[in-house]
Coordinates of C-alpha atoms in Angstrom, one line a residue:
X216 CA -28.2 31.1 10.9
X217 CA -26.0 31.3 7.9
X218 CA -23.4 33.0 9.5
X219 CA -23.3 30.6 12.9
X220 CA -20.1 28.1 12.6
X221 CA -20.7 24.8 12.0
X222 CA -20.0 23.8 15.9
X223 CA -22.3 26.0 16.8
X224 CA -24.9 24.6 14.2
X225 CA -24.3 21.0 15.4
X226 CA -24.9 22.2 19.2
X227 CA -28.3 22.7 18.0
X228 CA -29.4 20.2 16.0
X229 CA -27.8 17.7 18.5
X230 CA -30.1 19.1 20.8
X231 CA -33.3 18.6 19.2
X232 CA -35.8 16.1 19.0
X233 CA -35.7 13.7 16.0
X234 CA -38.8 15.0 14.4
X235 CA -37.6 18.7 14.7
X236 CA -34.1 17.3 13.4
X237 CA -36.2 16.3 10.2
X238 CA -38.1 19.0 9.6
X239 CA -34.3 21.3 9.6
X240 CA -33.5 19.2 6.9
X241 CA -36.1 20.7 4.7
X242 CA -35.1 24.4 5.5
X243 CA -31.9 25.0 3.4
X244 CA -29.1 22.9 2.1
X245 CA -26.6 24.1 4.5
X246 CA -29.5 22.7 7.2
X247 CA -30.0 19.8 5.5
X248 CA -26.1 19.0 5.8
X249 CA -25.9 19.4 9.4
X250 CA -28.7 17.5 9.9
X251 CA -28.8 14.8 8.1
X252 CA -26.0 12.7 10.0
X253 CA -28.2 12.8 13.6
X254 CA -31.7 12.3 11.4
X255 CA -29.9 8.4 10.3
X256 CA -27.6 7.6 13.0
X257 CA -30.3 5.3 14.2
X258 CA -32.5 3.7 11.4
X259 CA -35.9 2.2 12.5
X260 CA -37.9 -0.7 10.8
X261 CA -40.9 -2.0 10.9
X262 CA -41.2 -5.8 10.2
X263 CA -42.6 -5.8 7.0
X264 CA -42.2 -5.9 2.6
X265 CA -41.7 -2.0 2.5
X266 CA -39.3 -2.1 5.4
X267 CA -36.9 -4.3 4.2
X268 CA -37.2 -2.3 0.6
X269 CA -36.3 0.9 2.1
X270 CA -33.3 -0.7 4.1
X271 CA -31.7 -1.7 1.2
X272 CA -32.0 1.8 -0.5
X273 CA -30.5 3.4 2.3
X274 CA -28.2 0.7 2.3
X275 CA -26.9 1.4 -1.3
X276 CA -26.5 5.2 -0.7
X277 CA -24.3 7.3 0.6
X278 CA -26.1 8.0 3.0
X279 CA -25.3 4.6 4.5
X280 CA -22.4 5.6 6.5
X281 CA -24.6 7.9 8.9
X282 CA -26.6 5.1 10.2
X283 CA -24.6 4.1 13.6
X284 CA -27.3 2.1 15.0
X285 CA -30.6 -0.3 13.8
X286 CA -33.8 -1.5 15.2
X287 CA -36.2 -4.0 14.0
X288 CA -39.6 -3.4 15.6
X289 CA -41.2 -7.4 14.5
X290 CA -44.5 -7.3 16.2
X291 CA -46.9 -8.8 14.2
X292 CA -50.7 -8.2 13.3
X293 CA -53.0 -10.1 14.3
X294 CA -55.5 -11.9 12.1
X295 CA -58.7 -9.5 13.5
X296 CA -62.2 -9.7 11.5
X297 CA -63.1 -6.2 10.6
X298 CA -65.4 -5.9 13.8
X299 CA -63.0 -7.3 16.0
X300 CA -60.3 -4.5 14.9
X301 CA -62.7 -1.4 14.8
X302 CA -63.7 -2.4 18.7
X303 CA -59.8 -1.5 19.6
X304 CA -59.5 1.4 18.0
X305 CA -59.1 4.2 21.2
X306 CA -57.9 7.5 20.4
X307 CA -58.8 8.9 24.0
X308 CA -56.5 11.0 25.3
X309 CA -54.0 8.9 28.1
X310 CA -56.2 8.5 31.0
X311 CA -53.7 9.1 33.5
X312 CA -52.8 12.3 32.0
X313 CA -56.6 13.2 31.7
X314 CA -57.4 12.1 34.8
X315 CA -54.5 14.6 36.3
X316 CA -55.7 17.3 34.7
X317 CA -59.8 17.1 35.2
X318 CA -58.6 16.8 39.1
X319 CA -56.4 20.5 38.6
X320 CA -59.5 21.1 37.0
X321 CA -61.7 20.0 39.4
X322 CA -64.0 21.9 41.6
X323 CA -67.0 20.8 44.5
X324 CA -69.8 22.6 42.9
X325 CA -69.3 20.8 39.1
X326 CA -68.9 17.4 40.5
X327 CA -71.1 17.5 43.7
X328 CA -68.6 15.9 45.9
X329 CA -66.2 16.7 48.6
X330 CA -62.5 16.6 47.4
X331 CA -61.2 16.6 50.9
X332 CA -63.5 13.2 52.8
X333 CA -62.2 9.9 51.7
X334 CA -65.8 9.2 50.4
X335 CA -65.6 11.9 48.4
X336 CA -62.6 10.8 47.2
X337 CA -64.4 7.7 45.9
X338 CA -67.1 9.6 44.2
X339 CA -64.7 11.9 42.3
X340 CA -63.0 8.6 40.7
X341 CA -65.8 7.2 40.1
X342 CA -66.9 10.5 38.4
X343 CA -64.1 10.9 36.8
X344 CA -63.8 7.3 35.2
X345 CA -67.7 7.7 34.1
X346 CA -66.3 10.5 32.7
X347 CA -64.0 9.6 30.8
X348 CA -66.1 6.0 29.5
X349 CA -68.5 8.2 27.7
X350 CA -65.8 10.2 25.7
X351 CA -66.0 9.3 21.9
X352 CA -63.0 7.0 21.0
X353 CA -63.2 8.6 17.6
X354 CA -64.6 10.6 15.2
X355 CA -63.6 8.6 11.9
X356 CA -66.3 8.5 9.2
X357 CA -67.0 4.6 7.5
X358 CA -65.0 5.5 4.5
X359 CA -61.8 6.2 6.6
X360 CA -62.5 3.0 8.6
X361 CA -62.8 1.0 5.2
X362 CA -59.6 2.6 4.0
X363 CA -57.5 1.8 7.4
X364 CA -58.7 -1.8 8.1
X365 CA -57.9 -2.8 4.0
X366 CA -54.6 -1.0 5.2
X367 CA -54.4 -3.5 8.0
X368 CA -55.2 -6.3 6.3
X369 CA -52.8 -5.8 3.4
X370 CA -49.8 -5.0 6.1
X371 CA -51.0 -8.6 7.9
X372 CA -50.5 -10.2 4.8
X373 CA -46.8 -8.5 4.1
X374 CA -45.7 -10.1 7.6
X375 CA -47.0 -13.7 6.7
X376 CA -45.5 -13.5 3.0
X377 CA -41.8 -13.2 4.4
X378 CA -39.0 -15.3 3.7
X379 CA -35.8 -16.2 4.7
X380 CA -34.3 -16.8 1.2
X381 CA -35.8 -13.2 0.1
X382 CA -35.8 -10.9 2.8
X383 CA -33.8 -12.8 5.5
X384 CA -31.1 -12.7 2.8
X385 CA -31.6 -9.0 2.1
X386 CA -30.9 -8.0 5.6
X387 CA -28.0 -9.9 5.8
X388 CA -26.6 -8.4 2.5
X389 CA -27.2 -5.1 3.2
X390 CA -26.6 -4.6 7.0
X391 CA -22.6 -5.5 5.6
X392 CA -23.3 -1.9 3.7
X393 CA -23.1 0.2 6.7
X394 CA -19.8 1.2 7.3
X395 CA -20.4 2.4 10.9
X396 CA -22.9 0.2 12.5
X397 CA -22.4 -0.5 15.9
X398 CA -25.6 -1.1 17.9
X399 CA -28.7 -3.4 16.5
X400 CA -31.5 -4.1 18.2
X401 CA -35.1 -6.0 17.8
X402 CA -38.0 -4.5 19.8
X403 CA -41.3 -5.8 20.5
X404 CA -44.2 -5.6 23.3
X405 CA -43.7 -7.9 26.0
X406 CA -46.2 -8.1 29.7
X407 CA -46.3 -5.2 31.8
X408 CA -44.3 -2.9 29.3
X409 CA -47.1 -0.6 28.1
X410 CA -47.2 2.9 25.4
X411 CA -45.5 0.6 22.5
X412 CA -48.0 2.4 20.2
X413 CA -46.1 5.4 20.8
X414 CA -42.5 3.6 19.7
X415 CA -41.4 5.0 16.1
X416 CA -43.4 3.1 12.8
X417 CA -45.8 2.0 15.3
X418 CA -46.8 5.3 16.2
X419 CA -47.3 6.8 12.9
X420 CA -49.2 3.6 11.3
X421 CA -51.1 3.9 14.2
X422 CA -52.0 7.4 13.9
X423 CA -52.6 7.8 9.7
X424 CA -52.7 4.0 8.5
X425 CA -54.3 1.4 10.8
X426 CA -55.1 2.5 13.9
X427 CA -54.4 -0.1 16.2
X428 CA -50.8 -0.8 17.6
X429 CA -49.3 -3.2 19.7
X430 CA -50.9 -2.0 23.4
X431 CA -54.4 -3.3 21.4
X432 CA -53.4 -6.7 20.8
X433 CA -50.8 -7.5 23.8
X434 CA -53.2 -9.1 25.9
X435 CA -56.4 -10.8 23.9
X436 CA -56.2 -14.2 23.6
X437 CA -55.8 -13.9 19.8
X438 CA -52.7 -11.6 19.5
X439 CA -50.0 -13.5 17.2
X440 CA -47.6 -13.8 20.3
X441 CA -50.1 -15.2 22.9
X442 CA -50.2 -18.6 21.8
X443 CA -46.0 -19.9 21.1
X444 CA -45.9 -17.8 18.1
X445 CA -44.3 -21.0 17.5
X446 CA -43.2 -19.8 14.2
X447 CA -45.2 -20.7 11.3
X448 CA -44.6 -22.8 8.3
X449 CA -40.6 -22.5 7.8
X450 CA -40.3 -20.5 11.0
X451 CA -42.4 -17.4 10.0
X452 CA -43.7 -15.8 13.2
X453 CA -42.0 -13.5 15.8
X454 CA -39.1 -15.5 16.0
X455 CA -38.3 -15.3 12.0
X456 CA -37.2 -11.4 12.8
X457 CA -35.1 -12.5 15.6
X458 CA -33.2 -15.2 13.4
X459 CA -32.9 -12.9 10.4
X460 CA -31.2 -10.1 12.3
X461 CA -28.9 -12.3 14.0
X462 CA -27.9 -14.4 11.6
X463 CA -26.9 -10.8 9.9
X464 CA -25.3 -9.5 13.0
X465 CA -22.9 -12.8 12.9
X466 CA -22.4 -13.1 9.3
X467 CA -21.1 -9.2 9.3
X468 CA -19.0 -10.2 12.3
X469 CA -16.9 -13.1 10.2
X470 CA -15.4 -10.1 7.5
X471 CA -12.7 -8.4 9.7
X472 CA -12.8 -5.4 7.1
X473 CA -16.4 -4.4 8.4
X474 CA -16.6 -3.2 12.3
X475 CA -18.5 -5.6 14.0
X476 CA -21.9 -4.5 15.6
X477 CA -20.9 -4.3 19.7
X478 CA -23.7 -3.3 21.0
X479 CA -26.9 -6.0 20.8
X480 CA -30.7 -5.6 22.4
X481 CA -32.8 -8.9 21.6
X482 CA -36.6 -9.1 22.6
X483 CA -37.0 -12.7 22.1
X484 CA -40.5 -13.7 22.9
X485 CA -40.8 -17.0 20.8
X486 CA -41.0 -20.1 22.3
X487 CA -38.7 -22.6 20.2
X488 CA -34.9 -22.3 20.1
X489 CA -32.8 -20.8 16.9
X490 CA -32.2 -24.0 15.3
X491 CA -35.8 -24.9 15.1
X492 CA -36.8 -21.7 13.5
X493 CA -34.7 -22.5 10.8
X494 CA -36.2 -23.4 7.6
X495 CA -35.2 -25.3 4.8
X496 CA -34.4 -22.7 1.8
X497 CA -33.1 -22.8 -1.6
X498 CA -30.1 -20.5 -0.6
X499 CA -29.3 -21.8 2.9
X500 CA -29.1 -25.4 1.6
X501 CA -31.1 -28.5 2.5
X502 CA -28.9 -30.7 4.7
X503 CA -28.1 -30.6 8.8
X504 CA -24.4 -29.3 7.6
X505 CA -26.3 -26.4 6.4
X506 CA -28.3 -25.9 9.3
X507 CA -25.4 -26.4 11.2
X508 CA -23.2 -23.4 9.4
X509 CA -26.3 -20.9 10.0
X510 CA -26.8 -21.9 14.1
X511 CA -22.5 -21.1 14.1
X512 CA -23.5 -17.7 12.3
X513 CA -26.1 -16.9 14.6
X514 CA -23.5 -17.9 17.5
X515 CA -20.9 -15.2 15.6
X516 CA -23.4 -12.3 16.2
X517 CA -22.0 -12.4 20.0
X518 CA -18.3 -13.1 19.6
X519 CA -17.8 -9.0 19.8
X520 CA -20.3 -7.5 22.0
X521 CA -19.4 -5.2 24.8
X522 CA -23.1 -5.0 25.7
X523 CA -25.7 -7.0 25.7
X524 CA -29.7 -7.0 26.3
X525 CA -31.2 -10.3 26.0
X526 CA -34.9 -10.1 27.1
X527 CA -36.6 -13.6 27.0
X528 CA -39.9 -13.1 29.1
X529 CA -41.5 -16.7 28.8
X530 CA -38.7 -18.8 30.2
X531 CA -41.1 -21.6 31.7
X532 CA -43.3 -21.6 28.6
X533 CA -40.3 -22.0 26.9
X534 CA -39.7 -25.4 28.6
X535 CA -42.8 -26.4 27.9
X536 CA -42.5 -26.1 24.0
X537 CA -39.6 -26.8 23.3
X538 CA -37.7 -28.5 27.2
X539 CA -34.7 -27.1 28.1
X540 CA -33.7 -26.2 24.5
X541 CA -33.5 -22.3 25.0
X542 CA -32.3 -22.3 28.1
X543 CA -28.9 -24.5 27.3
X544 CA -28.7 -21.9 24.0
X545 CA -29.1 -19.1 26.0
X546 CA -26.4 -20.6 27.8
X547 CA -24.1 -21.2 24.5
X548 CA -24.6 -18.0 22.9
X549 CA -24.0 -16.2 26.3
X550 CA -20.5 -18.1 26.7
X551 CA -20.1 -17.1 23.1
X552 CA -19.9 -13.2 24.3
X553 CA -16.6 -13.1 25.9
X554 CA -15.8 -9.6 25.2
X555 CA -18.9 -8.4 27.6
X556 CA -18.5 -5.4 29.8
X557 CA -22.7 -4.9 30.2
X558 CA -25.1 -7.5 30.5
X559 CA -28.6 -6.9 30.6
X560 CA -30.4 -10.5 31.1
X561 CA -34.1 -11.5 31.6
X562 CA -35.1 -15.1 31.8
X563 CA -37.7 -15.5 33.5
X564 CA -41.8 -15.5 33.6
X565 CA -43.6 -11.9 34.2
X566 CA -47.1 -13.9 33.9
X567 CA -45.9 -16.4 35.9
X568 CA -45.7 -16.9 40.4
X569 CA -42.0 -16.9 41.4
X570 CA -40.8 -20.5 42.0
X571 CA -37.1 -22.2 41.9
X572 CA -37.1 -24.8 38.5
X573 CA -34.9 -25.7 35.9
X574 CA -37.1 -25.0 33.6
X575 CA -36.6 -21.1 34.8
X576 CA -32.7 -20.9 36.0
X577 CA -29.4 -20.6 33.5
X578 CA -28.2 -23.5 34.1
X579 CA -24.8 -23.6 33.6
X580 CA -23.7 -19.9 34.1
X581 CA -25.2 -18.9 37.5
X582 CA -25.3 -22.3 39.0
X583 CA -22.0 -23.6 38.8
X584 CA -22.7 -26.9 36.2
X585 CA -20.3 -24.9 33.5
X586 CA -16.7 -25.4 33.8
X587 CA -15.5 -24.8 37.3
X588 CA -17.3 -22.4 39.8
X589 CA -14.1 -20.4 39.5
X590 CA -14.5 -20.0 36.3
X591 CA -14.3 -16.3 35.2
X592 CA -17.3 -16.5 32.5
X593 CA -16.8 -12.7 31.5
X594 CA -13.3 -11.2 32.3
X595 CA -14.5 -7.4 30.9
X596 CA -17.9 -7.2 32.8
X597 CA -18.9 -4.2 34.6
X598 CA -22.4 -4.1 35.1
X599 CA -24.6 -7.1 35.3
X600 CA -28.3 -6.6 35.4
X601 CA -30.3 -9.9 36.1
X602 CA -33.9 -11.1 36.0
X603 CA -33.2 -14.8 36.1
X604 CA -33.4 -17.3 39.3
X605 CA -30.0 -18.1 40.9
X606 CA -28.5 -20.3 43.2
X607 CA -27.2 -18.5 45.6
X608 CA -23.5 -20.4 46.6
X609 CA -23.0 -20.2 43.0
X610 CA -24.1 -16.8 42.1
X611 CA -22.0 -15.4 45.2
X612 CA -18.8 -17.8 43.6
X613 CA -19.8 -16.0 40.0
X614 CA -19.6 -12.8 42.1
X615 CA -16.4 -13.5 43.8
X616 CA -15.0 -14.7 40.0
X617 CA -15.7 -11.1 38.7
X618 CA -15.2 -9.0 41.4
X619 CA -11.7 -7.0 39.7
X620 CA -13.9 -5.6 37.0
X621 CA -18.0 -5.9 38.3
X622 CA -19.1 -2.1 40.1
X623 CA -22.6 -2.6 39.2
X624 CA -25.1 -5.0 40.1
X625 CA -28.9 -5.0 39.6
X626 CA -31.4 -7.5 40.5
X627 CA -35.1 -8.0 40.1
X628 CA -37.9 -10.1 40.0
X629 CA -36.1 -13.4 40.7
X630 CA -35.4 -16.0 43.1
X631 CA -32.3 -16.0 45.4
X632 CA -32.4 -19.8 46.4
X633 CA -32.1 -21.1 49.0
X634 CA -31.7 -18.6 51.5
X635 CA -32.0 -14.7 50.3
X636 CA -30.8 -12.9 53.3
X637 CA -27.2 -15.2 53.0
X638 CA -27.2 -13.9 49.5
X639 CA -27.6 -10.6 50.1
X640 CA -25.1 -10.3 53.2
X641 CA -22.7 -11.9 50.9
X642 CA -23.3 -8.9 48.2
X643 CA -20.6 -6.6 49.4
X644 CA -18.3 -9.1 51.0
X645 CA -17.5 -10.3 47.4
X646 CA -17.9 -7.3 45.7
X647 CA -17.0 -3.8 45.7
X648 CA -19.7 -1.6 44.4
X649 CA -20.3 1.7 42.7
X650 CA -24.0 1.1 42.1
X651 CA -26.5 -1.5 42.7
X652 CA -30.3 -1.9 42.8
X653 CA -32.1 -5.2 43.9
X654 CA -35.8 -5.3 43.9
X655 CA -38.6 -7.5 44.3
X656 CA -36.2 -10.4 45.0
X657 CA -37.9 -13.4 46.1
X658 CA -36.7 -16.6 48.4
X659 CA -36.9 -17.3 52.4
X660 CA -34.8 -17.2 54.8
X661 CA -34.5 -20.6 56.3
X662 CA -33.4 -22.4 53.3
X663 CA -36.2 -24.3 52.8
X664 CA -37.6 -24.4 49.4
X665 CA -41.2 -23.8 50.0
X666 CA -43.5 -22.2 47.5
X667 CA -45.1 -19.2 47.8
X668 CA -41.5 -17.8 48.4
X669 CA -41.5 -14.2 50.2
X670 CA -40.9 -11.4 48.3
X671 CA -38.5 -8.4 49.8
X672 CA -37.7 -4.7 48.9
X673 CA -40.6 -4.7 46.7
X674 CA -40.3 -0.7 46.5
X675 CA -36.0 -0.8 45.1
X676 CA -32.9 0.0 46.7
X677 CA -33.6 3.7 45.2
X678 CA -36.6 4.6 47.2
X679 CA -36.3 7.1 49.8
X680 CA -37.3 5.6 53.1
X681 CA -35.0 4.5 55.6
X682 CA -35.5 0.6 55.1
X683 CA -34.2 1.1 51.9
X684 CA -31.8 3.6 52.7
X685 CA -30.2 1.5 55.5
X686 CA -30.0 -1.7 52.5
X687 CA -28.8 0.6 50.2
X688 CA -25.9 1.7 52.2
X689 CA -25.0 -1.9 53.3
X690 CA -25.1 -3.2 49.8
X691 CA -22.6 -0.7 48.9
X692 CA -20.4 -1.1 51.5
X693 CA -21.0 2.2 53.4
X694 CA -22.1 0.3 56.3
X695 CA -20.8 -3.0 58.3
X696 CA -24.5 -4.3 59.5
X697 CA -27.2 -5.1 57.5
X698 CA -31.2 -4.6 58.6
X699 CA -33.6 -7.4 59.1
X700 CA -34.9 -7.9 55.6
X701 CA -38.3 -7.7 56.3
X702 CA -41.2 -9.2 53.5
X703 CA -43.4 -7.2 51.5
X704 CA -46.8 -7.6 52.7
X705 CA -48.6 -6.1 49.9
X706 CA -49.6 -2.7 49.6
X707 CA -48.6 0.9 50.7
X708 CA -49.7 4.1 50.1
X709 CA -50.2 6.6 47.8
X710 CA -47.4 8.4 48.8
X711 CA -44.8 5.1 48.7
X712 CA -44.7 5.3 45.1
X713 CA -44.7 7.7 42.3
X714 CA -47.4 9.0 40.5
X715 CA -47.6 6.4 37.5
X716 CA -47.1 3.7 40.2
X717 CA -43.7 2.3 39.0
X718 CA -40.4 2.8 40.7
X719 CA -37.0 3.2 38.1
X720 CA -33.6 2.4 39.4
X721 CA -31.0 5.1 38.4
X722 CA -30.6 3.3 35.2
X723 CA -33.9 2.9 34.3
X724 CA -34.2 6.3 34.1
X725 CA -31.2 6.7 31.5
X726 CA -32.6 3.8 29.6
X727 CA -36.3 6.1 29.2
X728 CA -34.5 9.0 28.4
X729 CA -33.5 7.3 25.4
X730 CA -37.0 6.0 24.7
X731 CA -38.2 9.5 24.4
X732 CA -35.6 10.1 21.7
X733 CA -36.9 7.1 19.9
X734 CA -40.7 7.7 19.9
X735 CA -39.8 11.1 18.3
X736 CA -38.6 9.3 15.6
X737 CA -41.8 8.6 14.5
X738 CA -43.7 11.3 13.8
X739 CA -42.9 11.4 10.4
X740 CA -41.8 7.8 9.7
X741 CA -43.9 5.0 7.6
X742 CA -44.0 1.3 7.8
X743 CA -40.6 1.1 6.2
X744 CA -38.1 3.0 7.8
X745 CA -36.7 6.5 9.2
X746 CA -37.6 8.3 5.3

């Protein structure tokens, strides 16, 4: 190893994992200088006292000039009594994972059933879910218990003890330190997305502090996001970490000597809109002008991006806090972004039925109410991804607007109003694509807007049937006539999907590749940061 060149030593360590990237920084010093660049290119946090501390001190260092990209992770612990938290504990293996392998495993004699009859098909998953109910879900003795859930408590307490004028005002300070920052990002569980307790900091408290991670609380009726997170007192809550990295975003984007962060990912799961999550602080100032100055700083944090991922996941509950609100900022901020060449948005409801509202559309961008509908809203986009309900003359007018620089298109989960298959025939006449998924769109086809709307290519563009094949191939121009659209009737079998039951587009699959790099992260990370 001592005698390999350096390109050769960085082919290597580029192509490890981020834990086995750590542990080569312990071998030798000549290890420890290759290494330690790809170990902080991409600093994680977790949202609390500790993380913040250690943010700064890598902030001050000079080791500051590795970190090229920043995540917040802000979920926040809920308020469990000690009985409460030791029922969620689960350190059971996956049960998909053990399920696959007590099937290899499997044979007639040990289970007394017949693999090959659908009965006994039915009796070997119901043996095999028995089976794995009665495994233990740990083996922790009372004095390690008493030890984590103090733990818990006391990492509760750091999240509710935040503040804007201390920590908020750190992050902003010190995110101007990084010389090379280009990407930040603020991640947190949302419906449906499942394994967050393997995402870095999470994954380690989980494993040697607390216990519990976000999959434990995501859906009881007590977790801190379930009920508006409406922020607390002075907008502590979810939406606190949201506001504090944004407002550092923009306020590092108003010094031209400092590159501007270009590449954004925002999970924003609280129900009230920037401006009312703003509190009034000793350094911000006391006065509507001061409030005023923050909401443009917040607005500067999108003046430069190229990419953008804005996930906001409770659109309608959103209306009913705080009325239209978050969707006409939503609207300002994305006008804001004019340098956009990806554009990753979700607005919309996953707990919620499809229907056509205001109170779940953009209005303003998609609809046509902003400007002119030939108004080029992006002039550098190239990939739009969308999980918001459209109008479809508009959206076809915003198509038509974009079409020099737009080659890929994604759609999902969303409404295409009034009539779907006009939308969709209109696709390739207005654009000319090098990739595009749709699935699960929902609408009719005779224009009327009657609820339940249908819902059509429920299994993606990508899926490897003719249907979709023949869609597919018409969306991208390949061929002149497109197939009756036909509605999803619900269900399909086994063989339809793959074997964790969710279908990825071509993209979604690049996007978990990068996952996997992340949850490596943190094996050996702590509440606060990457070391």
């Amino acid at each position: 190893m001592e005698r390999l060149p350096r390109e050769l030593l960085d082919m290597i360590v580029s192509d490890l994992d981020h834990a086995s990237q750590k542990n080569l920084r312990l071998v030798n010093r000549r290890l420890e200088g290759v290494s330690t660049e790809p170990v902080l290119e991409h600093f994680y946090m977790g949202y609390f006292e500790d993380g913040f501390k250690n943010f700064a001190l890598l902030a001050k260092s000079p080791l500051a000039k590795c970190v090229k990209s920043f995540t917040i992770y802000s979920d926040l612990m809920p308020e469990w009594t000690r009985e409460v938290w030791e029922s969620k504990i689960d350190f059971r293996p996956d049960y998909a994972g053990w399920r696959r392998a007590q099937q290899a495993q499997a044979s007639d004699v040990r289970l007394g059933c017949e693999h090959h009859s659908l009965g006994g098909s039915a009796i070997l998953a119901q043996s095999l879910h028995d089976m794995y109910g009665s495994l233990p879900r740990h083996s922790l003795s009372e004095e390690e218990l008493a030890l984590a859930f103090s733990t818990f408590q006391q990492l509760g307490w750091q999240q509710r003890d935040l503040e804007e004028d201390v920590e908020g005002l750190s992050l902003k300070q010190h995110l101007m330190r990084l010389p090379n920052l280009i990407q930040a990002r603020l991640a947190c569980a949302t419906p449906f997305q499942g394994k967050t307790n393997e995402w870095p900091v999470w994954k380690r408290l989980r494993t040697q502090s607390i216990l519990v991670g976000p999959d434990d609380w995501m859906y009881t009726d007590d977790h801190p996001m379930s009920d508006a997170s409406l922020t607390r007192s002075h907008g502590r809550g979810v939406g606190q970490a949201a506001l504090f990295l944004l407002e550092a975003v923009g306020h590092r984007a108003q010094y031209s000597e400092v590159r501007p962060v270009t590449h954004l990912s925002i999970n924003s799961v609280h129900f009230q809109p920037y401006q009312s999550l703003m509190g009034i602080t000793a350094c911000h100032g006391t006065g509507e002008t001061a409030k005023s100055v923050r909401y443009m700083t917040v607005r500067d944090a999108f003046r430069h991006l190229t990419s953008l991922e804005l996930n906001i996941p409770h659109a309608r509950k959103c209306a009913t806090h705080g009325g239209p609100a978050v969707a006409e900022e939503t609207v300002f901020f994305l006008l804001s972004a004019t340098q956009l060449r990806r554009l990753d948005l979700t607005f919309t409801d996953d707990e919620a039925h499809q229907r056509f509202s205001e109170a779940s559309d953009l209005m303003g961008i998609f609809t046509g109410t902003v400007g002119s509908t030939n108004q080029v809203v992006w002039p550098h986009l190239e990939h739009l991804a969308l999980r918001t309900n459209v109008s479809g003359e508009a959206f076809i007018a915003f198509l038509r607007n974009h079409a020099k620089t737009l080659t890929s298109l994604e759609l999902r989960d969303m409404v295409l109003h009034p009539d779907i298959l006009e939308v969709v025939e209109q696709i390739p006449k207005a654009l000319n694509l090098e990739h595009v998924y749709l699935e699960c769109v929902w609408g009719t086809r005779d224009g009327l807007d009657a609820l339940p709307y249908d819902c059509y290519l429920a299994r993606g563009t990508d899926f490897d049937d003719d249907y979709e094949r023949s869609v597919k191939a018409y969306l991208l121009g390949s061929t002149e006539e497109l197939v009756e659209l036909s509605v999803y009737a619900g269900g399909w079998s086994a063989g339809d999907s793959d074997s964790d039951g969710d279908h990825l587009s071509e993209n979604d699959g690049d996007d978990n590749d990068d996952d996997d790099d992340e949850h490596g992260a943190s094996d050996d990370e702590d509440q606060g940061g990457n070391d």
